[in-house]
Amino acid sequence: MADMNLVVTGASGRMGQTLVREICATSGVQLCGALAREGSPALGCDVGELAGIGSIGILVTDDPITAFSKADGVLDFTSPIASVAFAKCAAKARIPHIIGTTGFLVAHDEEIELASRDISIVKSGNMSLGVNLLASLVEVTARTLAAEDFDVEVLEMHHRNKVDAPSGAALMLGRAVSDGRSTSLSARTVRCRDGNVGPREIGTIGFATLRGGSVIGQHSVIFAGPGERLVLSHHADDRSLFASGAITAVLWARDVRKGLYSMRDVLGL
């Protein structure tokens, strides 16, 4: 089978540059386009030079229509508004869209689901194998340990520049808990505690968000019961984990029916 031609959005950012490097180092895929926002100082630059791998002859552009017309798939770690726009462009081009962006509102999710009627879209709060395996383990654990006996807290930490909280992966882990307990995350979530809040309500799912330094990603789910605690954790030390997962997803998405999928679908979890 021929190599899959891929476009990277947000190509001048840290994750975009990681995607460029990973694509260029992976067999079965090749880079055919790189996008940045309108007005970006990266426009017109060779994306290989931006990514630190030397000139590769692909210049950064802000024209997704032209870039997508030459592509077999798009890898997108940008912002919710941008990802919605890219989903519409990908739908018009009839190419798979892999979304690692987080921080979506309900209205954004509805737009992306609409686009998935025309193409395959893989959207996940985290693209790494480890985090998605963790989510599966969390769901099984939540189903096994009674909510009356085991309180659940989701703890996450990221670098100082991350703008959404809790992280997409933390919310994914919270949903794994609610799925395991056949309840609603939105109804049971506790995002903030401050002041005299009283005792913890049974069955709630707490979130603690830490930000600082250059931490790429740390997630833990704590099941605290009578006389014991079970802690399931994942620490990401390199963004290439997410890039590798996104490439795995786009290769998988090439051969499936149109629709909205998650990384757990890709990985068979």
mmCIF file with all atom_site columns, N, CA and C in Angstrom, residues 129-139 173 176 219-221 232-234 269:
data_model
loop_
_atom_site.group_PDB
_atom_site.id
_atom_site.type_symbol
_atom_site.label_atom_id
_atom_site.label_alt_id
_atom_site.label_comp_id
_atom_site.label_asym_id
_atom_site.label_entity_id
_atom_site.label_seq_id
_atom_site.pdbx_PDB_ins_code
_atom_site.Cartn_x
_atom_site.Cartn_y
_atom_site.Cartn_z
_atom_site.occupancy
_atom_site.B_iso_or_equiv
_atom_site.pdbx_formal_charge
_atom_site.auth_seq_id
_atom_site.auth_comp_id
_atom_site.auth_asym_id
_atom_site.auth_atom_id
_atom_site.pdbx_PDB_model_num
ATOM 1  N N  . LEU A 1 129 ? -0.895  5.199  24.039 1.00 0.00 ? 129 LEU A N  1
ATOM 2  C CA . LEU A 1 129 ? -1.356  3.857  24.380 1.00 0.00 ? 129 LEU A CA 1
ATOM 3  C C  . LEU A 1 129 ? -1.527  3.731  25.887 1.00 0.00 ? 129 LEU A C  1
ATOM 4  N N  . GLY A 1 130 ? -0.555  4.255  26.642 1.00 0.00 ? 130 GLY A N  1
ATOM 5  C CA . GLY A 1 130 ? -0.568  4.090  28.091 1.00 0.00 ? 130 GLY A CA 1
ATOM 6  C C  . GLY A 1 130 ? -1.785  4.701  28.749 1.00 0.00 ? 130 GLY A C  1
ATOM 7  N N  . VAL A 1 131 ? -2.139  5.930  28.368 1.00 0.00 ? 131 VAL A N  1
ATOM 8  C CA . VAL A 1 131 ? -3.291  6.593  28.988 1.00 0.00 ? 131 VAL A CA 1
ATOM 9  C C  . VAL A 1 131 ? -4.586  5.889  28.627 1.00 0.00 ? 131 VAL A C  1
ATOM 10 N N  . ASN A 1 132 ? -4.708  5.428  27.382 1.00 0.00 ? 132 ASN A N  1
ATOM 11 C CA . ASN A 1 132 ? -5.927  4.740  26.982 1.00 0.00 ? 132 ASN A CA 1
ATOM 12 C C  . ASN A 1 132 ? -6.047  3.371  27.647 1.00 0.00 ? 132 ASN A C  1
ATOM 13 N N  . LEU A 1 133 ? -4.919  2.701  27.843 1.00 0.00 ? 133 LEU A N  1
ATOM 14 C CA . LEU A 1 133 ? -4.941  1.459  28.618 1.00 0.00 ? 133 LEU A CA 1
ATOM 15 C C  . LEU A 1 133 ? -5.311  1.761  30.067 1.00 0.00 ? 133 LEU A C  1
ATOM 16 N N  . LEU A 1 134 ? -4.773  2.858  30.602 1.00 0.00 ? 134 LEU A N  1
ATOM 17 C CA . LEU A 1 134 ? -5.121  3.284  31.958 1.00 0.00 ? 134 LEU A CA 1
ATOM 18 C C  . LEU A 1 134 ? -6.629  3.502  32.088 1.00 0.00 ? 134 LEU A C  1
ATOM 19 N N  . ALA A 1 135 ? -7.235  4.150  31.103 1.00 0.00 ? 135 ALA A N  1
ATOM 20 C CA . ALA A 1 135 ? -8.680  4.394  31.143 1.00 0.00 ? 135 ALA A CA 1
ATOM 21 C C  . ALA A 1 135 ? -9.459  3.084  31.200 1.00 0.00 ? 135 ALA A C  1
ATOM 22 N N  . SER A 1 136 ? -9.007  2.086  30.456 1.00 0.00 ? 136 SER A N  1
ATOM 23 C CA . SER A 1 136 ? -9.681  0.781  30.492 1.00 0.00 ? 136 SER A CA 1
ATOM 24 C C  . SER A 1 136 ? -9.554  0.139  31.871 1.00 0.00 ? 136 SER A C  1
ATOM 25 N N  . LEU A 1 137 ? -8.374  0.238  32.465 1.00 0.00 ? 137 LEU A N  1
ATOM 26 C CA . LEU A 1 137 ? -8.159  -0.318 33.803 1.00 0.00 ? 137 LEU A CA 1
ATOM 27 C C  . LEU A 1 137 ? -8.988  0.422  34.847 1.00 0.00 ? 137 LEU A C  1
ATOM 28 N N  . VAL A 1 138 ? -9.085  1.740  34.678 1.00 0.00 ? 138 VAL A N  1
ATOM 29 C CA . VAL A 1 138 ? -9.880  2.550  35.605 1.00 0.00 ? 138 VAL A CA 1
ATOM 30 C C  . VAL A 1 138 ? -11.348 2.144  35.535 1.00 0.00 ? 138 VAL A C  1
ATOM 31 N N  . GLU A 1 139 ? -11.857 1.928  34.341 1.00 0.00 ? 139 GLU A N  1
ATOM 32 C CA . GLU A 1 139 ? -13.263 1.541  34.199 1.00 0.00 ? 139 GLU A CA 1
ATOM 33 C C  . GLU A 1 139 ? -13.540 0.211  34.888 1.00 0.00 ? 139 GLU A C  1
ATOM 34 N N  . LEU A 1 173 ? -10.473 9.961  31.931 1.00 0.00 ? 173 LEU A N  1
ATOM 35 C CA . LEU A 1 173 ? -10.368 9.044  33.065 1.00 0.00 ? 173 LEU A CA 1
ATOM 36 C C  . LEU A 1 173 ? -11.586 9.165  33.978 1.00 0.00 ? 173 LEU A C  1
ATOM 37 N N  . ALA A 1 176 ? -14.278 7.280  32.444 1.00 0.00 ? 176 ALA A N  1
ATOM 38 C CA . ALA A 1 176 ? -14.069 5.842  32.633 1.00 0.00 ? 176 ALA A CA 1
ATOM 39 C C  . ALA A 1 176 ? -14.625 5.411  33.988 1.00 0.00 ? 176 ALA A C  1
ATOM 40 N N  . HIS A 1 219 ? -0.933  11.810 35.172 1.00 0.00 ? 219 HIS A N  1
ATOM 41 C CA . HIS A 1 219 ? -2.321  11.527 35.550 1.00 0.00 ? 219 HIS A CA 1
ATOM 42 C C  . HIS A 1 219 ? -2.368  10.371 36.536 1.00 0.00 ? 219 HIS A C  1
ATOM 43 N N  . SER A 1 220 ? -3.150  10.543 37.579 1.00 0.00 ? 220 SER A N  1
ATOM 44 C CA . SER A 1 220 ? -3.373  9.474  38.549 1.00 0.00 ? 220 SER A CA 1
ATOM 45 C C  . SER A 1 220 ? -4.844  9.418  38.912 1.00 0.00 ? 220 SER A C  1
ATOM 46 N N  . VAL A 1 221 ? -5.342  8.218  39.072 1.00 0.00 ? 221 VAL A N  1
ATOM 47 C CA . VAL A 1 221 ? -6.702  8.010  39.577 1.00 0.00 ? 221 VAL A CA 1
ATOM 48 C C  . VAL A 1 221 ? -6.571  7.272  40.898 1.00 0.00 ? 221 VAL A C  1
ATOM 49 N N  . LEU A 1 232 ? -3.766  4.301  40.288 1.00 0.00 ? 232 LEU A N  1
ATOM 50 C CA . LEU A 1 232 ? -3.406  3.956  38.918 1.00 0.00 ? 232 LEU A CA 1
ATOM 51 C C  . LEU A 1 232 ? -2.863  5.210  38.249 1.00 0.00 ? 232 LEU A C  1
ATOM 52 N N  . SER A 1 233 ? -1.651  5.136  37.687 1.00 0.00 ? 233 SER A N  1
ATOM 53 C CA . SER A 1 233 ? -0.980  6.352  37.217 1.00 0.00 ? 233 SER A CA 1
ATOM 54 C C  . SER A 1 233 ? -0.332  6.172  35.855 1.00 0.00 ? 233 SER A C  1
ATOM 55 N N  . HIS A 1 234 ? -0.134  7.310  35.187 1.00 0.00 ? 234 HIS A N  1
ATOM 56 C CA . HIS A 1 234 ? 0.630   7.368  33.946 1.00 0.00 ? 234 HIS A CA 1
ATOM 57 C C  . HIS A 1 234 ? 1.405   8.670  33.902 1.00 0.00 ? 234 HIS A C  1
ATOM 58 N N  . LEU A 1 269 ? -9.536  -1.389 22.677 1.00 0.00 ? 269 LEU A N  1
ATOM 59 C CA . LEU A 1 269 ? -9.734  -1.443 24.127 1.00 0.00 ? 269 LEU A CA 1
ATOM 60 C C  . LEU A 1 269 ? -11.201 -1.273 24.501 1.00 0.00 ? 269 LEU A C  1
#
